């Protein structure tokens, strides 16, 4: 059974804190993605990675960075959290490059920045 | 600028009837479309897709229709079941680019 796991389901942080969101997949997928989901805006792509140590900006990369040191793990970093980064964060992975391949999502991390 | 729009944030349908979820897009370059379904506290799961060379794709109770001239696609669920209550996202892409998701429609099936 394919699985994408995220380190936390709920997280509360203070403005200015450095925040790490971890994502692990056990499907040996090449591609991993970070999205955020906000009411009325749907899912928006923050960053994605097609290979280890490789990263590409998505639609809204500002205020975020990522790290992919191992194939199965993709981390999203908020260098200095701000209240407008309060959101649901979803990690996904897919076997092949591009969006035609089904993406498998984790359960999400609801981040609140106070 | 929202290139993929789902204008109905919510929809309620009686169990056993047809559910129709709509999605409009503005980028005529999009050539592949997908629907994802999301339950609360879970990540989205892939439901069905369609290539722009087709106008219909069917999988069991789910059918997606594509009208390229109108830049419109719809998802039909027949018959609707209580387990279909979820948020549905349409998504689009062209070539091998990244997915662009719509804003989502919350479907509620009334028993």
PDB file of C-alpha atoms in Angstrom:
ATOM      1  CA  UNK A   1       0.000   0.000   0.000  1.00  0.00           C
ATOM      2  CA  UNK A   2       1.481   3.286  -1.114  1.00  0.00           C
ATOM      3  CA  UNK A   3       2.183   5.771   1.611  1.00  0.00           C
ATOM      4  CA  UNK A   4       3.151   9.391   2.041  1.00  0.00           C
ATOM      5  CA  UNK A   5       3.584  10.478   5.633  1.00  0.00           C
ATOM      6  CA  UNK A   6       3.994  13.932   7.105  1.00  0.00           C
ATOM      7  CA  UNK A   7       5.718  14.506  10.409  1.00  0.00           C
ATOM      8  CA  UNK A   8       2.931  16.451  12.112  1.00  0.00           C
ATOM      9  CA  UNK A   9      -0.818  16.727  11.674  1.00  0.00           C
ATOM     10  CA  UNK A  10      -1.048  19.987  13.617  1.00  0.00           C
ATOM     11  CA  UNK A  11       1.616  22.562  14.374  1.00  0.00           C
ATOM     12  CA  UNK A  12       1.482  25.908  16.161  1.00  0.00           C
ATOM     13  CA  UNK A  13       4.422  28.268  15.810  1.00  0.00           C
ATOM     14  CA  UNK A  14       5.200  31.872  16.614  1.00  0.00           C
ATOM     15  CA  UNK A  15       6.006  34.611  14.123  1.00  0.00           C
ATOM     16  CA  UNK A  16       9.699  34.592  13.252  1.00  0.00           C
ATOM     17  CA  UNK A  17      10.300  30.966  14.176  1.00  0.00           C
ATOM     18  CA  UNK A  18      12.027  28.604  11.773  1.00  0.00           C
ATOM     19  CA  UNK A  19       9.671  25.781  10.859  1.00  0.00           C
ATOM     20  CA  UNK A  20      10.457  22.397   9.345  1.00  0.00           C
ATOM     21  CA  UNK A  21       7.782  20.252   7.717  1.00  0.00           C
ATOM     22  CA  UNK A  22       8.912  16.740   6.886  1.00  0.00           C
ATOM     23  CA  UNK A  23       7.528  14.383   4.280  1.00  0.00           C
ATOM     24  CA  UNK A  24       8.500  10.775   3.647  1.00  0.00           C
ATOM     25  CA  UNK A  25       7.301   8.434   0.894  1.00  0.00           C
ATOM     26  CA  UNK A  26       7.886   4.701   0.728  1.00  0.00           C
ATOM     27  CA  UNK A  27       7.107   4.157  -2.967  1.00  0.00           C
ATOM     28  CA  UNK A  28      10.580   4.886  -4.386  1.00  0.00           C
ATOM     29  CA  UNK A  29       9.060   7.794  -6.324  1.00  0.00           C
ATOM     30  CA  UNK A  30      11.310  10.201  -8.176  1.00  0.00           C
ATOM     31  CA  UNK A  31       9.140  13.271  -7.760  1.00  0.00           C
ATOM     32  CA  UNK A  32       7.960  15.049  -4.659  1.00  0.00           C
ATOM     33  CA  UNK A  33       5.841  18.160  -4.221  1.00  0.00           C
ATOM     34  CA  UNK A  34       4.792  20.637  -1.544  1.00  0.00           C
ATOM     35  CA  UNK A  35       1.423  22.384  -1.818  1.00  0.00           C
ATOM     36  CA  UNK A  36      -0.569  24.629   0.421  1.00  0.00           C
ATOM     37  CA  UNK A  37      -4.361  24.558   0.537  1.00  0.00           C
ATOM     38  CA  UNK A  38      -6.305  27.682   1.425  1.00  0.00           C
ATOM     39  CA  UNK A  39     -10.066  28.327   1.303  1.00  0.00           C
ATOM     40  CA  UNK A  40     -11.099  29.808  -2.021  1.00  0.00           C
ATOM     41  CA  UNK A  41      -7.639  29.286  -3.518  1.00  0.00           C
ATOM     42  CA  UNK A  42      -7.438  25.521  -3.878  1.00  0.00           C
ATOM     43  CA  UNK A  43      -4.061  23.805  -3.917  1.00  0.00           C
ATOM     44  CA  UNK A  44      -1.062  25.897  -4.888  1.00  0.00           C
ATOM     45  CA  UNK A  45       2.374  24.473  -5.622  1.00  0.00           C
ATOM     46  CA  UNK A  46       5.207  25.818  -3.492  1.00  0.00           C
ATOM     47  CA  UNK A  47       8.195  23.707  -4.580  1.00  0.00           C
ATOM     48  CA  UNK A  48       8.840  20.385  -6.239  1.00  0.00           C
ATOM     49  CA  UNK A  49      11.766  18.059  -6.765  1.00  0.00           C
ATOM     50  CA  UNK A  50      12.488  15.622  -9.591  1.00  0.00           C
ATOM     51  CA  UNK A  51      15.570  14.100  -8.048  1.00  0.00           C
ATOM     52  CA  UNK A  52      17.736  14.046  -4.962  1.00  0.00           C
ATOM     53  CA  UNK A  53      19.316  17.443  -4.267  1.00  0.00           C
ATOM     54  CA  UNK A  54      17.261  18.944  -7.068  1.00  0.00           C
ATOM     55  CA  UNK A  55      14.489  21.518  -6.541  1.00  0.00           C
ATOM     56  CA  UNK A  56      12.270  23.704  -8.672  1.00  0.00           C
ATOM     57  CA  UNK A  57      10.119  26.659  -7.675  1.00  0.00           C
ATOM     58  CA  UNK A  58       6.389  26.305  -7.963  1.00  0.00           C
ATOM     59  CA  UNK A  59       3.835  29.100  -8.114  1.00  0.00           C
ATOM     60  CA  UNK A  60       4.345  30.550  -4.618  1.00  0.00           C
ATOM     61  CA  UNK A  61       7.911  29.869  -3.418  1.00  0.00           C
ATOM     62  CA  UNK A  62       8.415  33.164  -1.582  1.00  0.00           C
ATOM     63  CA  UNK A  63       9.142  32.670   2.110  1.00  0.00           C
ATOM     64  CA  UNK A  64       9.855  28.953   1.683  1.00  0.00           C
ATOM     65  CA  UNK A  65      12.813  26.731   0.924  1.00  0.00           C
ATOM     66  CA  UNK A  66      13.142  22.971   0.525  1.00  0.00           C
ATOM     67  CA  UNK A  67      15.648  20.213   1.017  1.00  0.00           C
ATOM     68  CA  UNK A  68      15.900  16.796  -0.566  1.00  0.00           C
ATOM     69  CA  UNK A  69      18.960  14.953   0.674  1.00  0.00           C
ATOM     70  CA  UNK A  70      17.451  11.475   0.254  1.00  0.00           C
ATOM     71  CA  UNK A  71      15.061  10.153  -2.367  1.00  0.00           C
ATOM     72  CA  UNK A  72      12.321   9.320   0.110  1.00  0.00           C
ATOM     73  CA  UNK A  73      12.392  12.559   2.100  1.00  0.00           C
ATOM     74  CA  UNK A  74      11.378  16.090   1.111  1.00  0.00           C
ATOM     75  CA  UNK A  75      11.438  18.881   3.672  1.00  0.00           C
ATOM     76  CA  UNK A  76       9.720  22.248   3.523  1.00  0.00           C
ATOM     77  CA  UNK A  77      11.365  25.039   5.512  1.00  0.00           C
ATOM     78  CA  UNK A  78       9.849  28.303   6.590  1.00  0.00           C
ATOM     79  CA  UNK A  79      12.910  30.396   7.424  1.00  0.00           C
ATOM     80  CA  UNK A  80      10.951  32.973   9.424  1.00  0.00           C
ATOM     81  CA  UNK A  81       7.309  32.058   9.843  1.00  0.00           C
ATOM     82  CA  UNK A  82       4.694  34.743   9.288  1.00  0.00           C
ATOM     83  CA  UNK A  83       0.952  34.778   9.982  1.00  0.00           C
ATOM     84  CA  UNK A  84       0.136  34.644   6.258  1.00  0.00           C
ATOM     85  CA  UNK A  85       1.788  31.217   6.163  1.00  0.00           C
ATOM     86  CA  UNK A  86      -0.981  29.805   8.349  1.00  0.00           C
ATOM     87  CA  UNK A  87      -2.374  27.098   6.090  1.00  0.00           C
ATOM     88  CA  UNK A  88      -2.808  23.404   5.365  1.00  0.00           C
ATOM     89  CA  UNK A  89       0.394  21.995   3.862  1.00  0.00           C
ATOM     90  CA  UNK A  90       0.212  18.919   1.666  1.00  0.00           C
ATOM     91  CA  UNK A  91       3.089  16.810   0.436  1.00  0.00           C
ATOM     92  CA  UNK A  92       2.761  14.561  -2.614  1.00  0.00           C
ATOM     93  CA  UNK A  93       4.873  12.195  -4.648  1.00  0.00           C
ATOM     94  CA  UNK A  94       4.675  10.632  -8.094  1.00  0.00           C
ATOM     95  CA  UNK A  95       6.634   8.011  -9.958  1.00  0.00           C
ATOM     96  CA  UNK A  96       7.351   9.912 -13.154  1.00  0.00           C
ATOM     97  CA  UNK A  97       7.937  13.521 -14.034  1.00  0.00           C
ATOM     98  CA  UNK A  98       5.086  15.805 -14.947  1.00  0.00           C
ATOM     99  CA  UNK A  99       1.512  16.075 -13.782  1.00  0.00           C
ATOM    100  CA  UNK A 100       0.011  13.282 -15.890  1.00  0.00           C
ATOM    101  CA  UNK A 101       1.248  10.724 -13.457  1.00  0.00           C
ATOM    102  CA  UNK A 102      -1.011  10.263 -10.454  1.00  0.00           C
ATOM    103  CA  UNK A 103       0.217  12.122  -7.401  1.00  0.00           C
ATOM    104  CA  UNK A 104      -0.102  10.467  -3.993  1.00  0.00           C
ATOM    105  CA  UNK A 105      -0.729  12.864  -1.142  1.00  0.00           C
ATOM    106  CA  UNK A 106       0.045  12.781   2.538  1.00  0.00           C
ATOM    107  CA  UNK A 107      -2.642  13.623   5.124  1.00  0.00           C
ATOM    108  CA  UNK A 108      -1.492  17.223   5.480  1.00  0.00           C
ATOM    109  CA  UNK A 109      -0.074  19.420   8.238  1.00  0.00           C
ATOM    110  CA  UNK A 110      -2.236  22.224   9.532  1.00  0.00           C
ATOM    111  CA  UNK A 111       0.165  24.994  10.504  1.00  0.00           C
ATOM    112  CA  UNK A 112      -0.922  27.949  12.603  1.00  0.00           C
ATOM    113  CA  UNK A 113       1.460  30.881  12.967  1.00  0.00           C
ATOM    114  CA  UNK A 114       0.602  33.190  15.858  1.00  0.00           C
TER     115      UNK A 114
ATOM    116  CA  UNK B   1      -4.945  34.891 -11.806  1.00  0.00           C
ATOM    117  CA  UNK B   2      -6.976  31.724 -11.380  1.00  0.00           C
ATOM    118  CA  UNK B   3      -6.561  29.679 -14.566  1.00  0.00           C
ATOM    119  CA  UNK B   4      -8.768  26.849 -13.312  1.00  0.00           C
ATOM    120  CA  UNK B   5     -12.017  27.782 -11.625  1.00  0.00           C
ATOM    121  CA  UNK B   6     -14.707  25.874  -9.836  1.00  0.00           C
ATOM    122  CA  UNK B   7     -17.468  28.415  -9.430  1.00  0.00           C
ATOM    123  CA  UNK B   8     -19.601  26.395  -7.049  1.00  0.00           C
ATOM    124  CA  UNK B   9     -17.941  26.180  -3.638  1.00  0.00           C
ATOM    125  CA  UNK B  10     -20.548  23.690  -2.472  1.00  0.00           C
ATOM    126  CA  UNK B  11     -23.203  21.337  -3.822  1.00  0.00           C
ATOM    127  CA  UNK B  12     -25.836  19.170  -2.116  1.00  0.00           C
ATOM    128  CA  UNK B  13     -27.381  16.192  -3.885  1.00  0.00           C
ATOM    129  CA  UNK B  14     -29.869  13.544  -2.811  1.00  0.00           C
ATOM    130  CA  UNK B  15     -28.513  10.017  -2.510  1.00  0.00           C
ATOM    131  CA  UNK B  16     -29.117   8.043  -5.689  1.00  0.00           C
ATOM    132  CA  UNK B  17     -29.350  11.119  -7.908  1.00  0.00           C
ATOM    133  CA  UNK B  18     -26.715  12.482 -10.269  1.00  0.00           C
ATOM    134  CA  UNK B  19     -24.009  14.830  -8.989  1.00  0.00           C
ATOM    135  CA  UNK B  20     -22.513  17.221 -11.535  1.00  0.00           C
ATOM    136  CA  UNK B  21     -19.392  19.145 -10.626  1.00  0.00           C
ATOM    137  CA  UNK B  22     -18.172  21.825 -12.992  1.00  0.00           C
ATOM    138  CA  UNK B  23     -14.787  23.292 -13.800  1.00  0.00           C
ATOM    139  CA  UNK B  24     -13.791  26.083 -16.183  1.00  0.00           C
ATOM    140  CA  UNK B  25     -10.336  26.955 -17.423  1.00  0.00           C
ATOM    141  CA  UNK B  26      -8.849  29.886 -19.270  1.00  0.00           C
ATOM    142  CA  UNK B  27      -5.588  28.515 -20.692  1.00  0.00           C
ATOM    143  CA  UNK B  28      -6.288  26.957 -24.094  1.00  0.00           C
ATOM    144  CA  UNK B  29      -2.894  25.235 -23.939  1.00  0.00           C
ATOM    145  CA  UNK B  30      -4.100  22.820 -21.240  1.00  0.00           C
ATOM    146  CA  UNK B  31      -4.236  19.329 -22.744  1.00  0.00           C
ATOM    147  CA  UNK B  32      -4.791  17.039 -19.775  1.00  0.00           C
ATOM    148  CA  UNK B  33      -7.290  17.266 -16.966  1.00  0.00           C
ATOM    149  CA  UNK B  34      -7.708  15.399 -13.691  1.00  0.00           C
ATOM    150  CA  UNK B  35     -10.128  15.190 -10.797  1.00  0.00           C
ATOM    151  CA  UNK B  36      -9.021  14.607  -7.232  1.00  0.00           C
ATOM    152  CA  UNK B  37     -11.215  13.884  -4.238  1.00  0.00           C
ATOM    153  CA  UNK B  38     -10.405  14.921  -0.670  1.00  0.00           C
ATOM    154  CA  UNK B  39     -11.932  13.721   2.578  1.00  0.00           C
ATOM    155  CA  UNK B  40     -11.410  15.749   5.774  1.00  0.00           C
ATOM    156  CA  UNK B  41      -8.102  15.010   7.519  1.00  0.00           C
ATOM    157  CA  UNK B  42      -6.830  13.119   4.466  1.00  0.00           C
ATOM    158  CA  UNK B  43      -4.819  14.083   1.434  1.00  0.00           C
ATOM    159  CA  UNK B  44      -6.454  14.285  -2.006  1.00  0.00           C
ATOM    160  CA  UNK B  45      -6.707  11.060  -3.998  1.00  0.00           C
ATOM    161  CA  UNK B  46      -6.792  10.738  -7.756  1.00  0.00           C
ATOM    162  CA  UNK B  47     -10.202   9.984  -9.208  1.00  0.00           C
ATOM    163  CA  UNK B  48     -10.254  10.199 -12.987  1.00  0.00           C
ATOM    164  CA  UNK B  49      -8.505  11.983 -15.856  1.00  0.00           C
ATOM    165  CA  UNK B  50      -9.077  12.928 -19.479  1.00  0.00           C
ATOM    166  CA  UNK B  51      -6.848  13.914 -22.348  1.00  0.00           C
ATOM    167  CA  UNK B  52      -7.824  16.786 -24.620  1.00  0.00           C
ATOM    168  CA  UNK B  53      -8.063  14.381 -27.578  1.00  0.00           C
ATOM    169  CA  UNK B  54     -11.153  12.888 -25.930  1.00  0.00           C
ATOM    170  CA  UNK B  55     -14.454  14.404 -24.895  1.00  0.00           C
ATOM    171  CA  UNK B  56     -15.495  11.746 -22.427  1.00  0.00           C
ATOM    172  CA  UNK B  57     -13.906   9.259 -20.063  1.00  0.00           C
ATOM    173  CA  UNK B  58     -15.819   6.848 -17.881  1.00  0.00           C
ATOM    174  CA  UNK B  59     -14.813   4.807 -14.856  1.00  0.00           C
ATOM    175  CA  UNK B  60     -17.632   3.054 -13.063  1.00  0.00           C
ATOM    176  CA  UNK B  61     -19.967   5.637 -11.533  1.00  0.00           C
ATOM    177  CA  UNK B  62     -17.676   8.492 -12.546  1.00  0.00           C
ATOM    178  CA  UNK B  63     -17.645  10.171 -15.961  1.00  0.00           C
ATOM    179  CA  UNK B  64     -15.693  13.233 -16.978  1.00  0.00           C
ATOM    180  CA  UNK B  65     -16.810  15.321 -19.942  1.00  0.00           C
ATOM    181  CA  UNK B  66     -14.606  17.815 -21.723  1.00  0.00           C
ATOM    182  CA  UNK B  67     -15.870  20.660 -23.908  1.00  0.00           C
ATOM    183  CA  UNK B  68     -12.757  22.260 -25.369  1.00  0.00           C
ATOM    184  CA  UNK B  69     -14.554  25.002 -27.269  1.00  0.00           C
ATOM    185  CA  UNK B  70     -16.183  26.163 -24.033  1.00  0.00           C
ATOM    186  CA  UNK B  71     -13.057  25.445 -21.961  1.00  0.00           C
ATOM    187  CA  UNK B  72     -15.246  23.503 -19.584  1.00  0.00           C
ATOM    188  CA  UNK B  73     -15.142  20.110 -17.961  1.00  0.00           C
ATOM    189  CA  UNK B  74     -17.560  18.376 -15.694  1.00  0.00           C
ATOM    190  CA  UNK B  75     -17.563  15.338 -13.426  1.00  0.00           C
ATOM    191  CA  UNK B  76     -20.741  13.263 -13.255  1.00  0.00           C
ATOM    192  CA  UNK B  77     -21.326  10.828 -10.421  1.00  0.00           C
ATOM    193  CA  UNK B  78     -24.214   8.409 -10.934  1.00  0.00           C
ATOM    194  CA  UNK B  79     -25.719   7.262  -8.663  1.00  0.00           C
ATOM    195  CA  UNK B  80     -24.453   9.431  -5.830  1.00  0.00           C
ATOM    196  CA  UNK B  81     -23.632   7.661  -2.582  1.00  0.00           C
ATOM    197  CA  UNK B  82     -23.007   9.005   0.945  1.00  0.00           C
ATOM    198  CA  UNK B  83     -19.322   8.052   0.633  1.00  0.00           C
ATOM    199  CA  UNK B  84     -19.026  10.518  -2.245  1.00  0.00           C
ATOM    200  CA  UNK B  85     -19.343  13.415   0.207  1.00  0.00           C
ATOM    201  CA  UNK B  86     -15.965  15.139  -0.071  1.00  0.00           C
ATOM    202  CA  UNK B  87     -14.209  18.105  -1.628  1.00  0.00           C
ATOM    203  CA  UNK B  88     -13.497  17.674  -5.332  1.00  0.00           C
ATOM    204  CA  UNK B  89     -10.651  19.464  -7.100  1.00  0.00           C
ATOM    205  CA  UNK B  90     -10.193  19.646 -10.837  1.00  0.00           C
ATOM    206  CA  UNK B  91      -6.677  20.136 -12.159  1.00  0.00           C
ATOM    207  CA  UNK B  92      -5.159  20.895 -15.540  1.00  0.00           C
ATOM    208  CA  UNK B  93      -1.780  20.929 -17.243  1.00  0.00           C
ATOM    209  CA  UNK B  94      -0.157  21.205 -20.647  1.00  0.00           C
ATOM    210  CA  UNK B  95       2.733  19.124 -21.839  1.00  0.00           C
ATOM    211  CA  UNK B  96       4.703  17.819 -18.944  1.00  0.00           C
ATOM    212  CA  UNK B  97       4.281  20.860 -16.755  1.00  0.00           C
ATOM    213  CA  UNK B  98       3.046  21.057 -13.197  1.00  0.00           C
ATOM    214  CA  UNK B  99      -0.603  20.716 -12.241  1.00  0.00           C
ATOM    215  CA  UNK B 100      -2.809  23.770 -11.815  1.00  0.00           C
ATOM    216  CA  UNK B 101      -5.616  23.041  -9.369  1.00  0.00           C
ATOM    217  CA  UNK B 102      -9.048  24.592  -9.111  1.00  0.00           C
ATOM    218  CA  UNK B 103     -10.502  26.013  -5.927  1.00  0.00           C
ATOM    219  CA  UNK B 104     -12.548  22.949  -5.022  1.00  0.00           C
ATOM    220  CA  UNK B 105     -16.237  22.078  -4.628  1.00  0.00           C
ATOM    221  CA  UNK B 106     -17.590  20.539  -1.431  1.00  0.00           C
ATOM    222  CA  UNK B 107     -20.121  17.851  -2.352  1.00  0.00           C
ATOM    223  CA  UNK B 108     -22.612  16.709   0.263  1.00  0.00           C
ATOM    224  CA  UNK B 109     -24.781  13.674  -0.422  1.00  0.00           C
ATOM    225  CA  UNK B 110     -28.012  13.763   1.523  1.00  0.00           C
ATOM    226  CA  UNK B 111     -29.266  10.308   2.612  1.00  0.00           C
TER     227      UNK B 111
END
